[in-house]
Coordinates of C-alpha atoms in Angstrom, one line a residue:
M20 CA 3.2 -1.3 -16.8
R21 CA 5.2 -0.5 -19.8
R22 CA 8.2 1.8 -20.0
R23 CA 10.0 3.7 -22.7
L24 CA 13.3 5.3 -22.3
G25 CA 14.3 8.7 -23.6
R26 CA 11.5 11.1 -22.5
V27 CA 12.9 14.3 -21.0
R28 CA 11.1 16.2 -18.2
G29 CA 12.7 18.9 -16.1
G30 CA 16.0 18.5 -18.0
L31 CA 16.5 14.9 -16.8
Q32 CA 16.4 11.7 -18.8
S33 CA 13.4 9.7 -17.5
R34 CA 11.5 6.5 -18.1
E35 CA 7.9 6.8 -19.2
I36 CA 5.8 4.4 -17.2
S37 CA 2.1 3.5 -17.8
V38 CA 0.3 3.3 -14.5
K39 CA -3.2 1.9 -13.8
I40 CA -4.6 1.4 -10.3
A41 CA -8.1 0.1 -10.0
I42 CA -10.0 1.2 -6.9
P43 CA -13.0 -1.1 -6.4
F44 CA -16.4 0.6 -6.6
V45 CA -14.8 4.1 -7.1
A46 CA -12.5 4.7 -10.0
E47 CA -9.4 3.8 -11.9
I48 CA -6.4 6.1 -11.4
G49 CA -4.0 5.9 -14.3
G50 CA -2.0 7.6 -16.9
V51 CA 1.6 8.1 -18.1
W52 CA 4.2 8.8 -15.4
V53 CA 7.5 10.4 -16.3
P54 CA 9.1 10.7 -12.9
V55 CA 11.8 13.2 -12.0
D56 CA 14.5 12.3 -9.5
A57 CA 12.5 13.6 -6.5
E58 CA 9.6 11.3 -7.5
R59 CA 11.9 8.3 -7.8
E60 CA 13.3 9.0 -4.3
A61 CA 9.8 9.5 -2.8
A62 CA 8.6 6.4 -4.6
W63 CA 11.4 4.4 -2.9
E64 CA 10.5 5.8 0.5
L65 CA 6.8 5.0 0.2
Y66 CA 7.6 1.6 -1.4
V67 CA 9.7 0.6 1.6
E68 CA 6.9 1.7 3.9
L69 CA 4.3 -0.4 2.0
A70 CA 6.6 -3.4 1.6
T71 CA 7.4 -3.6 5.3
R72 CA 3.8 -3.4 6.6
V73 CA 0.9 -5.7 6.7
T74 CA -0.7 -3.3 4.2
V75 CA 0.4 -5.3 1.2
V76 CA 0.6 -8.8 2.7
E77 CA -2.4 -11.0 2.5
L78 CA -4.1 -11.3 5.8
G79 CA -5.2 -15.0 6.2
E80 CA -8.5 -15.9 7.8
E81 CA -7.0 -16.9 11.1
E82 CA -4.0 -14.5 11.0
G83 CA -3.6 -11.2 12.8
L84 CA -6.0 -8.8 14.3
L85 CA -8.3 -6.5 12.3
R86 CA -7.4 -3.7 14.7
E87 CA -3.7 -4.1 13.8
A88 CA -4.5 -4.1 10.1
L89 CA -6.6 -0.9 10.4
S90 CA -3.8 0.7 12.6
S91 CA -1.2 -0.1 10.0
L92 CA -3.3 1.4 7.2
Y93 CA -3.8 4.5 9.4
T94 CA 0.0 5.0 9.7
V95 CA 0.3 5.0 5.9
F96 CA -1.5 8.4 6.0
G97 CA 1.2 10.0 8.3
T98 CA 4.0 8.5 6.3
T99 CA 2.6 9.6 3.0
R100 CA 2.0 13.1 4.2
E101 CA 5.6 13.3 5.6
I102 CA 7.0 12.2 2.2
L103 CA 4.8 14.7 0.3
R104 CA 5.9 17.5 2.6
R105 CA 9.6 16.6 2.5
Y106 CA 9.8 16.5 -1.3
G107 CA 7.3 19.3 -1.8
P108 CA 5.9 20.5 -5.1
S109 CA 8.5 18.6 -7.1
V110 CA 6.6 15.3 -6.6
A111 CA 3.3 16.9 -7.7
P112 CA 4.0 19.1 -10.7
R113 CA 1.3 20.2 -13.1
V114 CA 1.1 17.7 -15.9
S115 CA -1.0 17.4 -19.0
P116 CA -4.2 15.3 -19.1
G117 CA -3.4 11.6 -19.2
H118 CA -0.3 12.0 -17.0
V119 CA 0.1 11.3 -13.3
T120 CA 2.7 12.1 -10.7
F121 CA 3.7 10.7 -7.3
G122 CA 1.5 13.2 -5.6
V123 CA -1.6 12.4 -7.7
L124 CA -1.2 8.7 -7.1
A125 CA -0.4 8.9 -3.4
V126 CA -3.2 11.3 -2.5
N127 CA -5.8 9.6 -4.6
V128 CA -5.0 6.2 -3.1
L129 CA -5.3 7.7 0.4
N130 CA -8.5 9.5 -0.2
L131 CA -10.3 7.1 -2.5
S132 CA -9.3 3.8 -0.9
I133 CA -7.8 4.0 2.6
R134 CA -9.9 6.9 4.0
P135 CA -13.3 5.3 3.2
L136 CA -12.2 2.0 4.7
L137 CA -11.0 3.7 7.9
S138 CA -13.8 6.1 8.3
R139 CA -16.4 3.4 8.0
W140 CA -14.8 0.5 9.9
H141 CA -12.8 2.2 12.6
P142 CA -15.9 3.3 14.6
L143 CA -17.7 0.0 14.0
L144 CA -14.8 -2.1 15.2
A145 CA -14.2 0.3 18.2
A146 CA -17.9 -0.1 19.2
Y147 CA -17.6 -3.9 19.0
E148 CA -14.3 -3.9 20.9
A149 CA -15.9 -1.8 23.7
Q150 CA -18.3 -4.8 24.3
R151 CA -15.5 -7.2 25.1
A152 CA -15.7 -8.7 28.6
D153 CA -12.7 -8.2 30.9
N154 CA -12.0 -12.0 30.9
S155 CA -12.2 -12.3 27.1
D156 CA -9.0 -12.1 25.0
P157 CA -9.0 -9.7 22.1
V158 CA -8.3 -12.3 19.5
S159 CA -11.2 -14.6 20.4
H160 CA -13.5 -11.6 20.8
E161 CA -12.6 -10.2 17.4
R162 CA -13.1 -13.5 15.6
Q163 CA -16.6 -13.8 17.0
W164 CA -17.6 -10.5 15.5
D165 CA -20.3 -11.1 12.9
R166 CA -18.8 -8.4 10.6
A167 CA -15.2 -9.6 10.8
E168 CA -15.4 -11.5 7.5
E169 CA -16.9 -8.4 5.8
L170 CA -14.1 -6.2 7.1
R171 CA -11.4 -8.7 6.1
G172 CA -12.9 -8.5 2.6
E173 CA -12.6 -4.8 2.5
I174 CA -9.1 -4.8 3.9
E175 CA -8.2 -7.3 1.1
N176 CA -9.6 -4.8 -1.5
V177 CA -7.5 -2.0 -0.1
R178 CA -4.5 -4.4 0.0
K179 CA -4.8 -5.0 -3.7
V180 CA -4.9 -1.3 -4.4
L181 CA -1.8 -0.7 -2.3
L182 CA -0.1 -3.6 -3.9
S183 CA -0.8 -2.1 -7.3
L184 CA 0.6 1.2 -6.1
A185 CA 3.6 -0.5 -4.6
Q186 CA 4.3 -2.2 -7.9
S187 CA 4.2 1.2 -9.7
L188 CA 6.5 2.7 -7.0
N189 CA 8.9 -0.2 -7.4
E190 CA 9.0 0.4 -11.2
V191 CA 9.7 4.1 -10.7
A192 CA 12.3 3.5 -8.0
G193 CA 14.0 1.0 -10.2
V194 CA 14.7 -1.5 -7.4
G195 CA 14.2 -5.2 -6.9
D196 CA 10.9 -6.6 -5.6
L197 CA 10.8 -6.5 -1.8
I198 CA 7.3 -7.7 -1.5
T199 CA 7.3 -11.2 -3.1
P200 CA 8.8 -13.6 -0.6
R201 CA 11.9 -15.3 -2.0
V202 CA 13.7 -17.8 0.2
P203 CA 17.4 -18.0 -0.6
R204 CA 18.4 -21.3 -2.0
Q205 CA 20.1 -23.5 0.5
T206 CA 23.3 -25.3 -0.6
P207 CA 23.2 -28.9 0.7
V208 CA 26.2 -29.8 2.9
T209 CA 27.9 -33.1 2.1
D210 CA 29.4 -35.5 4.5
D211 CA 32.9 -34.3 3.6
G212 CA 32.0 -30.8 4.7
N213 CA 31.8 -29.4 1.1

């Protein structure tokens, strides 16, 4: 992403940001984004949502449940819709070709990345979960599924898309990185208490 200062849209001084989000096997969403204040605020809200969910955190092979990952992705729909409704048309204005808006990016990521994953895998996982014996725990049962690795791979592809979106949202919001873990440096304590 590159940015240039000094572009004016809607009477406000804005940064121009170049955005490119690759969606595997589908398309690449991209263009120049000159956000207005409402888009910066909406970007912050969606960024916080993405940064605090498993949606942008890599799911290790022996970590978490696939059901939880799908459920977390599903909630991104509701949150995104709520943000779009709250900020209204100001986050999806008409722009010239080669330009994007918060609305264009958010809706396209939902429809081209998350929706296909959920519509394919939710019923498949639900059918497998229905076969679980009463005395079998959900974690063991899920890890025995012969399609679990395939689903994890597709969740990883969507995670990368959402991470790319989150990075663009972060740039527009103009905030620090909340996704990359940074452990605060510990100051060693000496014997004299200093």
